[in-house]
Short mmCIF file of C-alpha atoms in Angstrom, two decimals:
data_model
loop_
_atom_site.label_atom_id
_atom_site.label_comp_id
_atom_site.label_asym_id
_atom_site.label_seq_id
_atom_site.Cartn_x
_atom_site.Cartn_y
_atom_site.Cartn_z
CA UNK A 1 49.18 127.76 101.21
CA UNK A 2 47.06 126.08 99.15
CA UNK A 3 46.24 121.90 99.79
CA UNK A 4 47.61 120.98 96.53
CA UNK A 5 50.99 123.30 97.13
CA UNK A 6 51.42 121.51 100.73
CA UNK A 7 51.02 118.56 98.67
CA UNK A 8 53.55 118.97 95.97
CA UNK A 9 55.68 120.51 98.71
CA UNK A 10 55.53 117.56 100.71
CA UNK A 11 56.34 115.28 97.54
CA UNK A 12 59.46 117.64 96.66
CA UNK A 13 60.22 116.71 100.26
CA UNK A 14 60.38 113.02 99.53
CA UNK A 15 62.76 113.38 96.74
CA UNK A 16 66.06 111.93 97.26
CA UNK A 17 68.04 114.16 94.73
CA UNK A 18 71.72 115.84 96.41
CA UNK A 19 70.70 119.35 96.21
CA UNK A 20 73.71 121.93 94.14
CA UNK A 21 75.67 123.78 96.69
CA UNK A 22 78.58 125.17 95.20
CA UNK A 23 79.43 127.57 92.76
CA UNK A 24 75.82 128.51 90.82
CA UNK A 25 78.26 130.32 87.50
CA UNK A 26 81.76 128.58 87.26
CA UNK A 27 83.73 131.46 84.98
CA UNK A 28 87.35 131.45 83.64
CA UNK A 29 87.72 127.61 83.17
CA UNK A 30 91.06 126.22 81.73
CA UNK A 31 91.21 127.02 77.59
CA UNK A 32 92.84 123.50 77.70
CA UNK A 33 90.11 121.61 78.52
CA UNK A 34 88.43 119.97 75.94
CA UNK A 35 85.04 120.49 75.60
CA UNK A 36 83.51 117.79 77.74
CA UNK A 37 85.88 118.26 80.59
CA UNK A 38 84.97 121.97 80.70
CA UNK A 39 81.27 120.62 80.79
CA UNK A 40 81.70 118.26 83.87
CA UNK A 41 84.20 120.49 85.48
CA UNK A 42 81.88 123.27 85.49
CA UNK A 43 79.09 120.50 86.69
CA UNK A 44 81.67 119.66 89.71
CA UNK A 45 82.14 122.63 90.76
CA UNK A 46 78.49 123.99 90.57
CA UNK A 47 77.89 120.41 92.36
CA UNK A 48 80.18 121.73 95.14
CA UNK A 49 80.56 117.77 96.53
CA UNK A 50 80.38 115.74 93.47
CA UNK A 51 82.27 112.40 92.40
CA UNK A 52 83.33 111.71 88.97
CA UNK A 53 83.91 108.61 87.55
CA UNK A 54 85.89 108.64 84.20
CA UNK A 55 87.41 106.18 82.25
CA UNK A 56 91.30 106.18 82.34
CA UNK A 57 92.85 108.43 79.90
CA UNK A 58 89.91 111.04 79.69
CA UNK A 59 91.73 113.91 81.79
CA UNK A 60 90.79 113.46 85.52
CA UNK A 61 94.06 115.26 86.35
CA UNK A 62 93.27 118.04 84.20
CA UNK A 63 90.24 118.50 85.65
CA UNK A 64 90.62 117.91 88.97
CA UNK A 65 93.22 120.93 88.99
CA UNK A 66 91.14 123.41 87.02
CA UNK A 67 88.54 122.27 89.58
CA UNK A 68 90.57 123.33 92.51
CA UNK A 69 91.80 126.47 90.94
CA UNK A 70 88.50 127.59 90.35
CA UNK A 71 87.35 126.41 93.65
CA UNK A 72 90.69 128.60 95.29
CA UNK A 73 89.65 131.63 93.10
CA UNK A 74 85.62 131.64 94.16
CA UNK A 75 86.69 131.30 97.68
CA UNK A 76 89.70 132.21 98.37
CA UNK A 77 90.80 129.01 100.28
CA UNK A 78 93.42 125.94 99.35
CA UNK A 79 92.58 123.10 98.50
CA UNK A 80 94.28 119.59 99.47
CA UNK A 81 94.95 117.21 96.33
CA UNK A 82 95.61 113.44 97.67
CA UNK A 83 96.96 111.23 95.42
CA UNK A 84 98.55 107.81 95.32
CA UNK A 85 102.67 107.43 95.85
CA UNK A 86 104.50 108.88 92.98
CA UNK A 87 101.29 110.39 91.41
CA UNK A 88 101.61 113.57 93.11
CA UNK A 89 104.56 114.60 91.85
CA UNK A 90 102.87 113.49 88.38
CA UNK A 91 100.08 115.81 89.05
CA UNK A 92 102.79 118.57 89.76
CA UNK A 93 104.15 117.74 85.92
CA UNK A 94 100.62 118.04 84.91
CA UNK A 95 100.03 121.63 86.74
CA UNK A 96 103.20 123.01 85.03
CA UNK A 97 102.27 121.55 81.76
CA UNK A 98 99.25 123.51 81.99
CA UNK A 99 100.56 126.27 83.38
CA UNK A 100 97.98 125.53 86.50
CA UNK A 101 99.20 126.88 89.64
CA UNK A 102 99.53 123.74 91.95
CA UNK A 103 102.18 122.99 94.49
CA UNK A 104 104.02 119.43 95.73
CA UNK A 105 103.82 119.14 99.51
CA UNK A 106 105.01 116.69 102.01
CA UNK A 107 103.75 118.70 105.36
CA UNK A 108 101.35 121.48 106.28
CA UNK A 109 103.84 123.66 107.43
CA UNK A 110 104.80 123.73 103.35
CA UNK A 111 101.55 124.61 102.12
CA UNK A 112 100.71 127.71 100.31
CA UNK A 113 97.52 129.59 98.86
CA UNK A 114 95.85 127.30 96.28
CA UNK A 115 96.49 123.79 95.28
CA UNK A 116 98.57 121.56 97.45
CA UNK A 117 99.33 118.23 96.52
CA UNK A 118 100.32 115.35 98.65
CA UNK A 119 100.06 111.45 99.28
CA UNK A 120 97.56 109.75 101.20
CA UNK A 121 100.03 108.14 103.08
CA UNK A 122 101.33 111.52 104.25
CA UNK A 123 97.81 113.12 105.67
CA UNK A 124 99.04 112.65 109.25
CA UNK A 125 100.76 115.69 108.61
CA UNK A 126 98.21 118.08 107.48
CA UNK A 127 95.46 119.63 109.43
CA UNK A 128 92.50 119.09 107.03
CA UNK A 129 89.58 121.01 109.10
CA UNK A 130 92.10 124.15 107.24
CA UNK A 131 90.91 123.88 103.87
CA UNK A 132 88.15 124.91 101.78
CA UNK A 133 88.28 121.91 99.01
CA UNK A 134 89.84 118.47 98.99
CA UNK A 135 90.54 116.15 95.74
CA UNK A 136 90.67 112.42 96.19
CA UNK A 137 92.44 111.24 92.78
CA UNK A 138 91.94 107.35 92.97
CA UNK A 139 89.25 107.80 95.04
CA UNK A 140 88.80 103.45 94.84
CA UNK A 141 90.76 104.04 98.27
CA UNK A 142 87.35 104.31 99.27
CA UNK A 143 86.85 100.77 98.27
CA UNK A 144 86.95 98.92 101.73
CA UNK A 145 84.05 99.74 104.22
CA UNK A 146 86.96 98.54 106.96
CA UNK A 147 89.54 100.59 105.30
CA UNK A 148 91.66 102.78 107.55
CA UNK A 149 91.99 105.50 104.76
CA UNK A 150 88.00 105.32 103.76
CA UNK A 151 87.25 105.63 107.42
CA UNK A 152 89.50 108.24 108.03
CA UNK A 153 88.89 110.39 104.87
CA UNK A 154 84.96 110.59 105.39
CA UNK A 155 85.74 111.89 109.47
CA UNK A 156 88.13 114.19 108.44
CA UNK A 157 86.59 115.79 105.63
CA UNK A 158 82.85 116.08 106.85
CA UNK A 159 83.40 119.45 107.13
CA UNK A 160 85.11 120.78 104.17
CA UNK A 161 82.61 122.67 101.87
CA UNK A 162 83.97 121.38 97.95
CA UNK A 163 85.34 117.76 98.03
CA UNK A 164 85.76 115.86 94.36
CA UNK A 165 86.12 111.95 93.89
CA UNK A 166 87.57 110.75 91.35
CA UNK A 167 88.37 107.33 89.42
CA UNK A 168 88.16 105.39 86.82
CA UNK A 169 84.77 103.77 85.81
CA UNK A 170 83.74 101.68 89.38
CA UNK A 171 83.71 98.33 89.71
CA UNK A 172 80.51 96.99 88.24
CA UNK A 173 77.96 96.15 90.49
CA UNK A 174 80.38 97.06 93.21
CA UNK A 175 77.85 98.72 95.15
CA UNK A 176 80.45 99.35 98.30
CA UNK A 177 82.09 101.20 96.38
CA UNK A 178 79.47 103.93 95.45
CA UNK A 179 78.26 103.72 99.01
CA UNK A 180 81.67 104.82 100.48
CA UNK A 181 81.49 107.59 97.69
CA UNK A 182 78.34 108.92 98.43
CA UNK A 183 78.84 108.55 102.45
CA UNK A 184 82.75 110.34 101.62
CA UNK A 185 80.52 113.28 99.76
CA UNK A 186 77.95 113.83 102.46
CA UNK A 187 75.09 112.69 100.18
CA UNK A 188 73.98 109.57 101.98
CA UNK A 189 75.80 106.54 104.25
CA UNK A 190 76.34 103.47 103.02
CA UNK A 191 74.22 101.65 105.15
CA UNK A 192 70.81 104.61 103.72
CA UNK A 193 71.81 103.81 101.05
CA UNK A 194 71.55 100.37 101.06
CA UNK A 195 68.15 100.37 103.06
CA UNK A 196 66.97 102.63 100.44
CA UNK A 197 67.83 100.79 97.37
CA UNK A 198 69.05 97.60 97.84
CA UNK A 199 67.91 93.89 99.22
CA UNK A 200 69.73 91.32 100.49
CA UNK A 201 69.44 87.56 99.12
CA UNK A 202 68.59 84.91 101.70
CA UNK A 203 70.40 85.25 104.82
CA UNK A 204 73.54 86.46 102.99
CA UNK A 205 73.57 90.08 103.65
CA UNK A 206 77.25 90.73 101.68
CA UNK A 207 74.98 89.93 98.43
CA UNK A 208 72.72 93.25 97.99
CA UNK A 209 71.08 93.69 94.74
CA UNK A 210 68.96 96.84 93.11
CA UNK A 211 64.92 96.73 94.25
CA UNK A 212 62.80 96.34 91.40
CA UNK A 213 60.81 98.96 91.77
CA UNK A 214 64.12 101.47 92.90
CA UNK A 215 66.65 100.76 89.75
CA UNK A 216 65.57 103.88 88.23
CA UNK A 217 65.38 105.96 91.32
CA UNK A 218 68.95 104.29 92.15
CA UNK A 219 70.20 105.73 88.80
CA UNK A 220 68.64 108.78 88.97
CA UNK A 221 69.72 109.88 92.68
CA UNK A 222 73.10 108.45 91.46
CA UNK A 223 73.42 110.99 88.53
CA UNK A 224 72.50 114.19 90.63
CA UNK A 225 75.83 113.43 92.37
CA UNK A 226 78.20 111.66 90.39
CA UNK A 227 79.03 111.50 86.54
CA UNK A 228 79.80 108.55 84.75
CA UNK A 229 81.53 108.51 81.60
CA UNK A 230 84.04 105.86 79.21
CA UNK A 231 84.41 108.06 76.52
CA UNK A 232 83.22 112.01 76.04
CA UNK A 233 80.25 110.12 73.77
CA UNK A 234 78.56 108.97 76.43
CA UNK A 235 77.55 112.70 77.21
CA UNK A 236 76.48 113.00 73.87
CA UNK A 237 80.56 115.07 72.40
CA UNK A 238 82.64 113.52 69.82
CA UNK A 239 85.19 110.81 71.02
CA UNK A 240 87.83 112.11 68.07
CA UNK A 241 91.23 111.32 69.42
CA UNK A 242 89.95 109.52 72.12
CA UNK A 243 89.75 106.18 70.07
CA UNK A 244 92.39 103.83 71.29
CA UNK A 245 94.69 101.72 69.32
CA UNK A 246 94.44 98.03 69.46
CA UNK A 247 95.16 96.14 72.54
CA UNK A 248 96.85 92.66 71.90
CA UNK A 249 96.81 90.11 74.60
CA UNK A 250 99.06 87.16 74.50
CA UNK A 251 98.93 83.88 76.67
CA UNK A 252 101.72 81.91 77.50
CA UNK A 253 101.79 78.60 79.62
CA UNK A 254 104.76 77.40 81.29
CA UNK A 255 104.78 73.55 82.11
CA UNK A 256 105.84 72.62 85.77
CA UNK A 257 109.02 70.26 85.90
CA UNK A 258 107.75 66.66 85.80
CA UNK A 259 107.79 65.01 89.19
CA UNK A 260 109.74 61.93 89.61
CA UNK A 261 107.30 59.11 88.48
CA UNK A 262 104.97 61.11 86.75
CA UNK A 263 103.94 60.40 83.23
CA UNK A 264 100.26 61.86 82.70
CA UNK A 265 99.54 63.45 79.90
CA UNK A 266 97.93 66.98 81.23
CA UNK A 267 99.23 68.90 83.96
CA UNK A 268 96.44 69.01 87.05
CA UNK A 269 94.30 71.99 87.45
CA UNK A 270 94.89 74.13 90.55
CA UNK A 271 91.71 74.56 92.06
CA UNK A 272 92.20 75.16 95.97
CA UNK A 273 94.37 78.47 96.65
CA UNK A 274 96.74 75.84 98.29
CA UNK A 275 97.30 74.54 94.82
CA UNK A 276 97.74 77.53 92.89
CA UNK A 277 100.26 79.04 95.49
CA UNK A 278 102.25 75.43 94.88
CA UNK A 279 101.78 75.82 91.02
CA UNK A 280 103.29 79.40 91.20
CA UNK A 281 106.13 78.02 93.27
CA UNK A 282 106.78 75.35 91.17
CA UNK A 283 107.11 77.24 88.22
CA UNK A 284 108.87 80.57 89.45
CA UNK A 285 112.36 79.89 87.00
CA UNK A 286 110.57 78.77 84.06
CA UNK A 287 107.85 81.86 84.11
CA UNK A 288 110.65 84.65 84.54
CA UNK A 289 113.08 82.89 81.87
CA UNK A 290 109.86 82.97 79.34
CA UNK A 291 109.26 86.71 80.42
CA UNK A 292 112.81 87.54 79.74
CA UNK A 293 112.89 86.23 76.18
CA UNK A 294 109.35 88.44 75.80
CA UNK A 295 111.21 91.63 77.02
CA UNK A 296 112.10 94.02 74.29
CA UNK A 297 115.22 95.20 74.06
CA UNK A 298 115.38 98.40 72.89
CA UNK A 299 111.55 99.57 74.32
CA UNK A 300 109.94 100.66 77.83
CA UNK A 301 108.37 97.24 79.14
CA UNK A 302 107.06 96.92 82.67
CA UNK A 303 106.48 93.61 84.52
CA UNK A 304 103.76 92.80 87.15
CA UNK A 305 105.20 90.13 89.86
CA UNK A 306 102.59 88.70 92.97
CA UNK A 307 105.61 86.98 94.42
CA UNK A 308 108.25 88.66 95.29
CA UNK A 309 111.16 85.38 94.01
CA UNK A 310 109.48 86.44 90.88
CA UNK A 311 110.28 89.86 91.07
CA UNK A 312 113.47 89.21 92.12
CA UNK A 313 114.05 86.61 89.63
CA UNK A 314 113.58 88.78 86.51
CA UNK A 315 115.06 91.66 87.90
CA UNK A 316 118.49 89.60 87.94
CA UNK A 317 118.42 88.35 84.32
CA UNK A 318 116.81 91.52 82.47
CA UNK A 319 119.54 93.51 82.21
CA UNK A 320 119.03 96.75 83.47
CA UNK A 321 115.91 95.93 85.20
CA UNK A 322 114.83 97.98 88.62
CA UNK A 323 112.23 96.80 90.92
CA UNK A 324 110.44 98.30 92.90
CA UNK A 325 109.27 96.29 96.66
CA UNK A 326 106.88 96.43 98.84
CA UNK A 327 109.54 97.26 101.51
CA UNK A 328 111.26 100.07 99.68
CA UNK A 329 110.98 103.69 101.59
CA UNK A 330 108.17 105.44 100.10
CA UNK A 331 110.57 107.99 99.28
CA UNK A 332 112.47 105.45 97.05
CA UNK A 333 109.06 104.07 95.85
CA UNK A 334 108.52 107.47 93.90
CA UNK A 335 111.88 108.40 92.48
CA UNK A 336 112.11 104.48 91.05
CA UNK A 337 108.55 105.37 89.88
CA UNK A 338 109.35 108.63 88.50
CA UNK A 339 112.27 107.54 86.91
CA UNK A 340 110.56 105.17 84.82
CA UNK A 341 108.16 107.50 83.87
CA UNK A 342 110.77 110.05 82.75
CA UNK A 343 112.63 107.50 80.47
CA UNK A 344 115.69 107.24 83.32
CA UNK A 345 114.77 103.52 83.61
CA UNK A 346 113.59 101.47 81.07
CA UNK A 347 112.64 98.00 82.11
CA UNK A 348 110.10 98.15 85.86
CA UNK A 349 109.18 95.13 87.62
CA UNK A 350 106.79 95.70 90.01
CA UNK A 351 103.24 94.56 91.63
CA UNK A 352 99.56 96.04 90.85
CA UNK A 353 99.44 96.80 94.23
CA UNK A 354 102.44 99.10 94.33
CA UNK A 355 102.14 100.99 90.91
CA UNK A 356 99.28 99.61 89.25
CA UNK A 357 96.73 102.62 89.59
CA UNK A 358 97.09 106.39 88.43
CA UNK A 359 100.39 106.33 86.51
CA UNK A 360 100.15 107.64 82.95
CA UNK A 361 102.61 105.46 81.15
CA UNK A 362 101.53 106.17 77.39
CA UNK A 363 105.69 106.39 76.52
CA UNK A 364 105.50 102.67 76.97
CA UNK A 365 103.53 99.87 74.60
CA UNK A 366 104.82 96.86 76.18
CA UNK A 367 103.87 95.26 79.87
CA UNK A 368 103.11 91.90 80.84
CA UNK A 369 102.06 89.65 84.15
CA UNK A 370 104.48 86.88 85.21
CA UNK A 371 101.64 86.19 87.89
CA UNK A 372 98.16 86.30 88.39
CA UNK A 373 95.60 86.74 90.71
CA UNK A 374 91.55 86.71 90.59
CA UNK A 375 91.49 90.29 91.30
CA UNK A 376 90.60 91.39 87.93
CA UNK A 377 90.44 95.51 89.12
CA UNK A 378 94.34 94.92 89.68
CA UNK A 379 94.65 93.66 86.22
CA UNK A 380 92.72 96.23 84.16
CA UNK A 381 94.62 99.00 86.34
CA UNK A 382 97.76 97.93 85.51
CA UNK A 383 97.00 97.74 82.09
CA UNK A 384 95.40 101.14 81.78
CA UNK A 385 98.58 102.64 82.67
CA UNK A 386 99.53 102.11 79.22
CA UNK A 387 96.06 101.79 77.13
CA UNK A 388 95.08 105.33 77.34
CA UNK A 389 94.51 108.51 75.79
CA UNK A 390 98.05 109.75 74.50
CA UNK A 391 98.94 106.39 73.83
CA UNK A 392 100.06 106.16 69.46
CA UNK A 393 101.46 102.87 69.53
CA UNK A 394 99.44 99.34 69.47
CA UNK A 395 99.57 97.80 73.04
CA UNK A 396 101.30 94.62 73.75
CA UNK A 397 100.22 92.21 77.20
CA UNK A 398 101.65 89.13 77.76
CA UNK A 399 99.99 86.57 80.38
CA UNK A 400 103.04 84.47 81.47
CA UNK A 401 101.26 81.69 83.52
CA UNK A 402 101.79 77.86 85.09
CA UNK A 403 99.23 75.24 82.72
CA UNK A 404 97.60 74.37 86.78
CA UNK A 405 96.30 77.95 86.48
CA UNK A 406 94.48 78.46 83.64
CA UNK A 407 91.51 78.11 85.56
CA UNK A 408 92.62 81.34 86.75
CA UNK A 409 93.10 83.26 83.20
CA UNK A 410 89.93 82.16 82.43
CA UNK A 411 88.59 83.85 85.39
CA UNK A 412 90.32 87.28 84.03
CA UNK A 413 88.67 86.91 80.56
CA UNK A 414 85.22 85.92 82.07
CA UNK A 415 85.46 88.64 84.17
CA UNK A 416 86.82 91.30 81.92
CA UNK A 417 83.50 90.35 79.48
CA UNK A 418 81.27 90.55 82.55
CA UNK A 419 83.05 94.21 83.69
CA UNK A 420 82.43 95.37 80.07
CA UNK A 421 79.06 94.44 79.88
CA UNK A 422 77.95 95.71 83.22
CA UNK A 423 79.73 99.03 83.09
CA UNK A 424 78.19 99.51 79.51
CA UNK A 425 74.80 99.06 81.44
CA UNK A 426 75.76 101.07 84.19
CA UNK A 427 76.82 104.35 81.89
CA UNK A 428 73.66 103.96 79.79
CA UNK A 429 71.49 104.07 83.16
CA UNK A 430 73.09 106.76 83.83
CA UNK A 431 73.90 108.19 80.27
CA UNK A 432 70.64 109.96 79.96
CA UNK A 433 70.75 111.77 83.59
CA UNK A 434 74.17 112.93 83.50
CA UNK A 435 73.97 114.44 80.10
CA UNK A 436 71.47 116.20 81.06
CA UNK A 437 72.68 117.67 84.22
CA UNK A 438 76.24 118.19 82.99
CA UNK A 439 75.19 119.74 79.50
CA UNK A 440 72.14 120.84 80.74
CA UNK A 441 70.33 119.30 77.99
CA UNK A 442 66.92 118.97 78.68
CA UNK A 443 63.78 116.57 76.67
CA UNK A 444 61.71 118.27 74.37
CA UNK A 445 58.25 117.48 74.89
CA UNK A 446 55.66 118.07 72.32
CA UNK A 447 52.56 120.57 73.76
CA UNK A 448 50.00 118.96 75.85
CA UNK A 449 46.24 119.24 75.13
CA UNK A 450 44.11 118.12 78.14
CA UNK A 451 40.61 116.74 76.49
CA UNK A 452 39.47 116.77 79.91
CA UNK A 453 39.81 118.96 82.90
CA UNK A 454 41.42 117.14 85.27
CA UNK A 455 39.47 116.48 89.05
CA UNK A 456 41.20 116.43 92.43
CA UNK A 457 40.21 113.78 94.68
CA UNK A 458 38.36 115.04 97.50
CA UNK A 459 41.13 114.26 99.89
CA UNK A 460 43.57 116.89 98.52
CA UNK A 461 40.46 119.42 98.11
CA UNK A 462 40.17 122.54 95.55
CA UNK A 463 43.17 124.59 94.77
CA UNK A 464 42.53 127.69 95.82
#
């Protein structure tokens, strides 16, 4: 071997690019999939461990089941699809609809050959060294670095051959996040990664930002293992139906009752969390009586509570109303949750944490939040349950919220701009990579004419 081909060996060598190692020629795909999902499921699966984050509505169900069909068929093991509560049995609608062979489990002992479906919060009874692929759909379970499921999940799955992540659009700048994906994967820990790519400001090692010099690199290495899309356009195909119809937001403050004595003007702001939690309190009746008179009468509508008096609250005086608790058996969790989405209840009141991510509720326009919190992920996940492809009808929020917090709906809206202007950044970053690797679209170049033959250094020596 020549010293320039130990050279460029040795440079290969430094590259930081997740090498392909699944199936090199994906056949038989899904005729349902639209074009672009055919594109990055056949990038997935050629990917073998890839992660794929796609806005909500684009088909990640779809596509994570044609994924594990193909990945059954190539090598002739099951896969394990975990999903949030009451999702799985979605993603067993979704199969059938598709006529996708995919089965709903609660145990190993029920599995069969191909796709089984489950909860997370059932994998203590599944042995998952036994299978050849696994699916995490809401893969932001990741999310935590402490989290018992993240922890758990990246152990247990090590050694399985074809694993697929997948979620909405990440958190921007959420850096944790992608870590957890790419340690989950097998592509690099969080803590490489973050020696790799990231520095930490001052003395405050929680607050890591990009290197300089690595942004690029960052994106790059990102895109050889993960594809990030809003809308099929951003890998260069034609959004067509995937335009949404308008979402209209509507903000209504409730005045606390005036304390004995008290004849100022302007209700205080709640700035401490002490003061919010007594604003909330204080104004429990007259938020759920002004979400009442918002709640149609003759639609779907679905409520987001925090406490749980205001859950209880509105599910006494909206008639009808069901509401599903923190407490309830997970088992009555899902039927209240699949009820609702089958049109056998038609008013839910809820929290973000229970039912706010990876429910497709396009058969319903109207929601609403009768409290808030800063967590702005909880927010546009709840939302997204109803703003998404499939929806037809114009989407109607209401904020319901004490006049002390406004400080805190501001939050959401500064937020929500920030979110939309860093994921925008983060897709085009990563626009250009992905499209590339999942259409396999490559640059043209125009033909190079050297004027000068180019000269070694002596250190490398003469090619032989």
């Amino acid at each position: 071997m020549s010293d320039l081909s130990a050279y460029r060996q040795f440079l290969a060598g430094k590259a930081l690019l997740d090498p392909p190692s699944g199936i090199p020629e994906p056949r038989d795909l899904p005729e349902c999939l639209f074009d672009f999902q055919a594109a990055v499921t056949g990038w997935a699966l050629k990917r073998g461990r890839a992660a794929l984050f796609a806005g909500t509505g684009l088909g990640k169900s779809l596509m994570e089941l044609a994924w594990a069909q193909a990945v059954h068929r190539e090598t002739g093991g099951d896969v394990l699809h975990l999903a949030p509560l009451a999702v799985s049995a979605q993603l067993g609608r979704e199969a059938e609809k598709f006529g996708l062979a995919a089965r709903v489990v609660r145990a190993g002992r029920e599995c069969e050959p191909g796709t089984n479906i489950t909860n997370f919060q059932k994998l203590d009874h599944f042995d998952t060294s036994r299978f050849a692929g696994v699916i995490l759909d809401e893969s932001s379970i990741l999310k935590s670095t402490d989290g018992h499921y993240r922890t758990r999940l990246i152990e247990e799955c090590a050694g399985i051959p074809f694993r697929l992540a997948a979620t909405a659009t990440p958190a921007p700048n959420d850096f944790m996040e992608l870590g957890n994906h790419a340690e989950f994967l097998g592509v690099m820990s969080y803590t490489d990664m973050l020696a790799t790519f990231f520095t930490h400001d001052g003395g405050d090692t929680r607050q890591w930002r990009l290197k300089g010099h690595a942004e690029d690199a960052f994106w790059h290495w990102m895109a050889s293992w993960a594809v990030m899309l809003r809308r099929p356009s951003d890998l260069g195909y034609e959004d067509g139906a995937y335009r949404l119809p308008p979402l209209r937001q509507f903000e209504h403050m409730v005045s606390a009752p005036a304390a004995e004595g008290d004849f100022g003007l302007f209700a205080p702001v709640a700035v401490t969390l002490k003061d919010r939690l007594a604003a909330r309190r204080e104004t429990v009746a007259q938020r759920i009586a002004k979400a009442a008179s918002l709640t149609p009468a003759d639609r779907p509508c679905v409520w987001w509570c925090n406490l749980n008096a205001e859950s209880e609250g509105l599910t006494a005086i909206i008639p009808g109303a069901v509401e599903v608790r923190g407490s309830d058996d997970p088992d009555e969790k899902e039927r209240k949750l699949v009820a609702f989405s089958e049109g056998r209840i038609r008013v839910l009141v809820t929290k973000p944490s229970i039912a706010g991510f990876g429910m497709n509720w396009q058969h319903c326009a109207d929601t609403g939040f009768v409290g808030l919190t800063d967590s702005f992920e909880q927010v546009y996940q709840s939302i997204r349950r109803f703003w998404r492809f499939g929806q037809t009808m114009p989407v109607n929020v209401h904020f319901v919220v004490a006049e002390a917090e406004g400080a805190v709906l501001a939050n959401q809206r500064r937020k929500e701009a920030d979110a939309e202007r860093m994921a925008a950044a983060m897709v085009r970053h990563m626009a250009g990579f992905s499209s590339r690797a999942v259409r396999g679209v490559t640059r043209e170049r125009g033909a190079y004419a050297p004027a000068l033959r180019m000269q070694l250094p002596d250190w490398i020596g003469e090619a032989a």
